[in-house]
Amino acid sequence: MAEEVHLGLPGPWATDYREKADHYTTKIGGVPDWPTGDMGIKPETLQCSLCGTKLCLVAQVHAPVAKLNIEERIIYVLRVQKCHNVKQTEGDGDGLGQLDEPSTTVPEEQNDKTRSPDINDDDFDLDTLAEALEQAATLASNSKKKNKSKHTAPVKRPVLKEKAGDQSIPVLPCFYIYYDKELHGVKGTVGSSSSEFVLKKEIMDTANDEEEKWEGEKYEYDKAIGADRTFLKFKKRLDAYPHQCFRYSYGGKPLRAAMKLQDAGTCRLCGSPRQFELQLMSPLSYFLHEAGHGSSNYAPSSWTWLTVIIYTCSKSCCPSSCGGKAQSCCWGVVEEMILMQEDEAL
Amino acid sequence: MAERGGERRGERGGFGRGFGRGGRGDRGGRRGGRRGPRQEEEKWVPVTKLGRLVKENKFTKIEEIYLHSLPVKEHQIVETLLPGLKDEVMKITPVQKQTRAGQRTRFKAFVVVGDGDGHVGLGVKCAKEVATAIRGAIILAKLSVVPVRRGYWGNKIGQPHTVPCKVTGKCGSVTVRMVPAPRGSGIVAARVPKKVLQFAGIEDVFTSSRGSTKTLGNFVKATFDCLMKTYGFLTPEFWRETKFSKTPFQEFTDLLAKPTKGLMLEAPTETVEA
């Protein structure tokens, strides 16, 4: 059951948020580094399906899969910052655009005296919102076994050829990631060392001296007023590595912040079940929020999620067919599934 | 998995130094190489929105959180807002479970935290090692810190010193009843709940208990439950109409996500103690 979980820990900041890296880099924020100059990505993929605003990159993770022999694989997590299409009308219970209303629309939110308090949020469907507003693209290469060397040829330095329209892409503060394995469970002393044994004995002795005996105690699960057990366990793992930005575990189990988690479903292309691969954690939004103080317009100050769980196709299928030509490799773009777990205090 | 090599430090600095260029000052001048993952343990990275607000010092008192009934999910929130919180381990007791391979013993720790001035919390944690149980119980106790309302027995002279009215709390078969006492009576209670009442900052009270008080775990929890109820009791001071204020999530709208969470109409008010 002990799967290996790799943690993405924060590394150095980028000197310029728009600077280019290569597609092997794992980073948060910045501009996406596509492996080749023209990816053949349809512009609709990189725009919000509701309002057409360009998506900005939240995370880019180089994620090769050793089991399926795929070396060239990158996951991009994109997000729309402001959904212009959905208006904020008074008294209207339209819930779709609320997640991304940034601070610039403050006047509408402060005016609650005139709004009726019984706005129902019943039609606020979180997963359609998640799917509509966030998209993750997985790129998989076709060159599975032999032609790895051939494949790297076209991927020279795409950085020099950038589209002119690049400056219009919104950009989050950018920093790079280094990996570490999570050590969980056995930490510190295993079994009692002598000092701990003495401590235990002392405590037992003082207990026996008093006239009261605490009787009838049984095992009790953790309980807190504001948080349930799932969140307490989530927080415990987070406290072990308080700066973790994301957790990577191909095919593993996500660390839930709340019990309820929707089913990931099946891949749209090949029908195989989706499996967990990656989850973004709250320190990421905290770091971006801190960095964006006052500088960038796209600072994620309104992000409220506790964790964002990304499911990918278990077969890592590729949409484009290379028609049997093993030499030529092409990059395929697949949209995967994202589930967000929110902070329910709001 | 490639990583960006080298020490690329912009003027924003590495993670060890913290972020932000304005305002919150005291990041220290720790310059140095890239910090290893272990060294940032002393710095709190908030997980929830409320934690972020508290970290930015948008709250001065913990009462503002109680006013809006916001769930506190991070113990560092309480540590930040109540720096004078003291903790004490009341009891460590072994609990046993029968397994096929014999008995498995775990330790159950009871910890009470309080500042002696109206805030108290109780935490219970079972773990395989004593130290883990104590640490976990302290965290749970901080998460469960509640305000305690104090009042007067007779003349309203000086500071409140006793419970405002007769209250009773129950846990398991144990019920604990607290009755206001005149100044100078002290806490008239058994040894174990007396500790909880001392941490709460109650100076004088008469108590009476019923049920199997030998189960001291339940006894302590019943006392804590009783203290939680002091602010739940409606007295004439609360008859005045509530003046609703904005929730912190609305007030600090840069962190606001869902604007339809308007006024919290059911928020109980925390008025000044009589």
XYZ file of C-alpha atoms in Angstrom, chain A residues 85-345:
261
model
C -19.138 36.350 -19.712
C -20.944 35.647 -16.537
C -22.401 38.790 -15.127
C -22.901 39.478 -11.511
C -26.519 40.537 -11.418
C -28.196 41.464 -8.245
C -30.392 38.860 -6.766
C -29.596 36.427 -9.478
C -28.520 33.061 -8.357
C -26.299 32.363 -11.280
C -23.371 30.659 -9.769
C -21.097 29.969 -12.650
C -18.721 32.831 -12.706
C -18.185 33.375 -9.075
C -15.028 31.510 -8.609
C -12.969 33.919 -10.555
C -14.332 37.285 -9.738
C -11.222 39.192 -8.869
C -10.798 42.097 -6.609
C -11.462 44.605 -9.327
C -15.166 43.956 -9.153
C -15.390 44.875 -5.534
C -18.388 47.243 -5.765
C -20.733 44.462 -6.649
C -19.806 42.359 -3.760
C -20.045 45.001 -1.121
C -23.519 45.894 -2.045
C -25.212 43.096 -0.219
C -27.784 45.066 1.612
C -29.934 45.227 -1.433
C -29.435 41.651 -2.339
C -31.899 39.163 -0.996
C -30.265 36.874 1.456
C -31.922 33.740 0.159
C -29.965 33.395 -3.009
C -29.878 29.742 -3.637
C -26.655 28.223 -4.641
C -28.351 25.036 -5.574
C -27.494 25.208 -9.209
C -23.906 25.861 -8.473
C -22.339 22.722 -9.742
C -18.770 22.513 -8.775
C -17.511 19.977 -11.218
C -18.961 21.536 -14.301
C -17.384 24.708 -13.125
C -14.133 22.938 -12.629
C -14.283 21.436 -16.047
C -15.336 24.568 -17.700
C -12.779 26.773 -16.148
C -9.753 24.608 -15.814
C -8.259 22.342 -18.343
C -5.219 20.217 -18.207
C -3.469 19.112 -21.324
C -1.328 16.078 -21.476
C 1.104 15.757 -24.224
C 2.256 12.352 -25.141
C 4.730 11.397 -27.694
C 4.260 8.549 -30.059
C 7.778 7.301 -30.129
C 7.440 4.623 -27.600
C 10.271 2.206 -27.896
C 12.987 2.693 -30.430
C 13.215 6.104 -31.730
C 13.765 8.165 -28.718
C 16.876 9.670 -30.110
C 15.181 10.549 -33.324
C 12.488 12.166 -31.414
C 14.572 14.639 -29.610
C 15.808 16.134 -32.834
C 12.964 18.495 -33.519
C 12.929 19.625 -29.973
C 15.786 21.970 -30.136
C 15.148 25.284 -28.633
C 11.609 26.320 -29.178
C 12.259 29.293 -27.005
C 13.558 31.406 -29.827
C 10.496 31.157 -31.906
C 7.649 32.557 -29.978
C 4.382 33.665 -31.351
C 3.914 37.357 -31.487
C 0.721 37.118 -29.560
C 2.524 35.773 -26.584
C 2.417 38.940 -24.559
C -1.324 38.744 -24.286
C -1.246 35.552 -22.308
C -1.806 36.247 -18.657
C 1.038 35.109 -16.507
C 1.313 34.107 -12.897
C 4.446 34.565 -10.817
C 6.859 31.856 -11.762
C 9.104 29.619 -9.728
C 10.789 26.325 -10.357
C 10.293 23.058 -8.605
C 12.593 20.411 -7.262
C 11.471 17.001 -6.204
C 11.696 15.102 -2.980
C 10.278 11.820 -1.873
C 7.806 11.890 0.910
C 8.808 10.015 4.010
C 5.653 9.160 5.744
C 4.779 7.099 8.713
C 7.827 5.988 10.537
C 9.518 9.098 11.736
C 11.700 9.666 14.716
C 12.083 6.838 17.149
C 10.691 3.483 16.319
C 9.856 1.654 19.452
C 10.855 3.183 22.701
C 14.332 4.323 23.271
C 15.518 4.356 26.808
C 14.647 7.982 27.475
C 11.163 7.572 26.248
C 10.796 4.454 28.325
C 11.738 6.411 31.398
C 9.273 9.107 30.515
C 6.521 6.590 30.121
C 7.315 4.988 33.420
C 7.282 8.335 35.157
C 3.937 9.206 33.767
C 2.533 5.857 34.734
C 3.886 6.192 38.222
C 2.453 9.610 38.838
C -0.818 8.304 37.589
C -0.869 5.435 39.992
C -0.098 7.657 42.921
C -3.280 9.607 42.631
C -6.436 8.284 44.035
C -8.391 8.613 40.829
C -8.057 6.036 38.200
C -9.097 7.013 34.748
C -11.153 4.026 33.986
C -12.958 2.763 31.030
C -10.971 4.586 28.393
C -11.119 3.249 24.907
C -9.519 4.224 21.663
C -10.914 7.460 20.378
C -10.664 8.939 16.946
C -9.419 12.471 16.476
C -12.093 15.037 16.839
C -12.030 18.763 16.452
C -14.784 21.308 16.405
C -13.991 22.876 13.073
C -12.391 20.061 11.138
C -13.289 16.477 10.379
C -10.980 13.482 10.434
C -10.198 13.613 6.734
C -9.063 17.186 6.974
C -7.042 16.480 10.089
C -5.153 13.750 8.273
C -4.676 16.049 5.295
C -3.280 18.735 7.522
C -0.983 16.277 9.244
C 0.631 15.264 5.967
C 0.916 18.880 4.989
C 2.562 19.803 8.249
C 5.246 17.220 7.658
C 6.300 19.099 4.522
C 4.692 22.495 4.915
C 5.986 23.863 1.626
C 4.823 21.150 -0.699
C 3.349 22.604 -3.855
C 2.130 19.420 -5.405
C 2.111 15.709 -4.865
C 2.890 13.317 -7.666
C 1.984 9.673 -7.546
C 1.218 7.937 -10.804
C -1.708 5.683 -10.220
C -1.691 6.266 -6.512
C -4.342 7.608 -4.215
C -4.909 11.298 -3.741
C -4.714 12.897 -0.348
C -8.223 14.078 0.235
C -9.116 17.225 2.050
C -12.756 16.249 2.272
C -14.485 12.940 2.141
C -16.573 13.568 -0.893
C -14.759 13.145 -4.138
C -16.479 12.704 -7.432
C -15.692 9.842 -9.672
C -13.071 10.562 -12.257
C -14.815 8.699 -15.018
C -13.227 7.380 -18.148
C -10.994 8.847 -20.759
C -12.819 10.543 -23.573
C -10.609 9.127 -26.242
C -9.993 5.532 -25.414
C -12.501 4.757 -22.692
C -10.009 3.413 -20.242
C -10.504 4.513 -16.649
C -8.809 7.612 -15.424
C -6.390 7.381 -12.582
C -4.906 9.815 -10.175
C -1.597 11.315 -11.086
C -1.022 14.681 -9.568
C -2.569 17.001 -7.040
C -1.831 20.642 -6.410
C -1.743 21.729 -2.805
C -2.640 24.926 -1.017
C 0.891 26.185 -0.324
C 1.109 26.740 -4.065
C -1.660 29.296 -4.045
C -0.176 30.840 -0.930
C 3.212 31.318 -2.586
C 1.686 32.787 -5.714
C -0.496 35.037 -3.624
C 2.479 36.290 -1.654
C 4.541 36.895 -4.741
C 1.798 38.646 -6.559
C 1.263 41.240 -3.877
C 0.793 44.443 -5.698
C 2.703 43.450 -8.763
C 0.753 41.306 -11.157
C -2.915 41.641 -11.924
C -3.329 37.957 -12.034
C -2.394 37.226 -8.477
C -4.557 34.375 -7.312
C -5.862 36.121 -4.254
C -9.292 34.727 -4.762
C -8.291 31.106 -4.937
C -10.103 29.119 -2.341
C -9.289 25.547 -3.110
C -7.597 23.262 -0.679
C -6.392 20.850 -3.287
C -6.763 20.289 -7.027
C -6.698 16.658 -8.058
C -5.720 15.746 -11.587
C -6.739 12.482 -13.184
C -5.226 11.250 -16.396
C -5.940 8.403 -18.716
C -4.461 5.209 -17.355
C -3.294 4.136 -20.769
C -1.902 7.552 -21.556
C -3.472 7.488 -24.956
C -2.573 9.836 -27.737
C -5.170 11.384 -29.998
C -3.154 11.736 -33.141
C -2.304 8.743 -35.192
C 1.078 8.615 -36.739
C -0.030 6.079 -39.236
C 2.563 3.459 -38.549
C 5.527 5.655 -39.278
C 7.623 4.902 -36.304
C 10.177 7.495 -37.235
C 8.063 10.503 -37.157
C 6.768 11.419 -33.811
C 4.167 13.887 -33.174
C 2.876 15.496 -30.135
C -0.661 14.851 -29.119
C -2.709 17.005 -26.834
C -5.317 15.479 -24.582
C -7.580 17.167 -22.139
C -7.790 15.436 -18.802
C -9.903 15.720 -15.748
C -9.595 17.972 -12.739
C -11.453 17.889 -9.484
C -11.198 20.657 -6.934
C -11.774 20.346 -3.258
C -12.810 23.596 -1.746
C -12.540 25.208 1.610
C -16.102 24.887 2.816
C -15.835 27.645 5.330
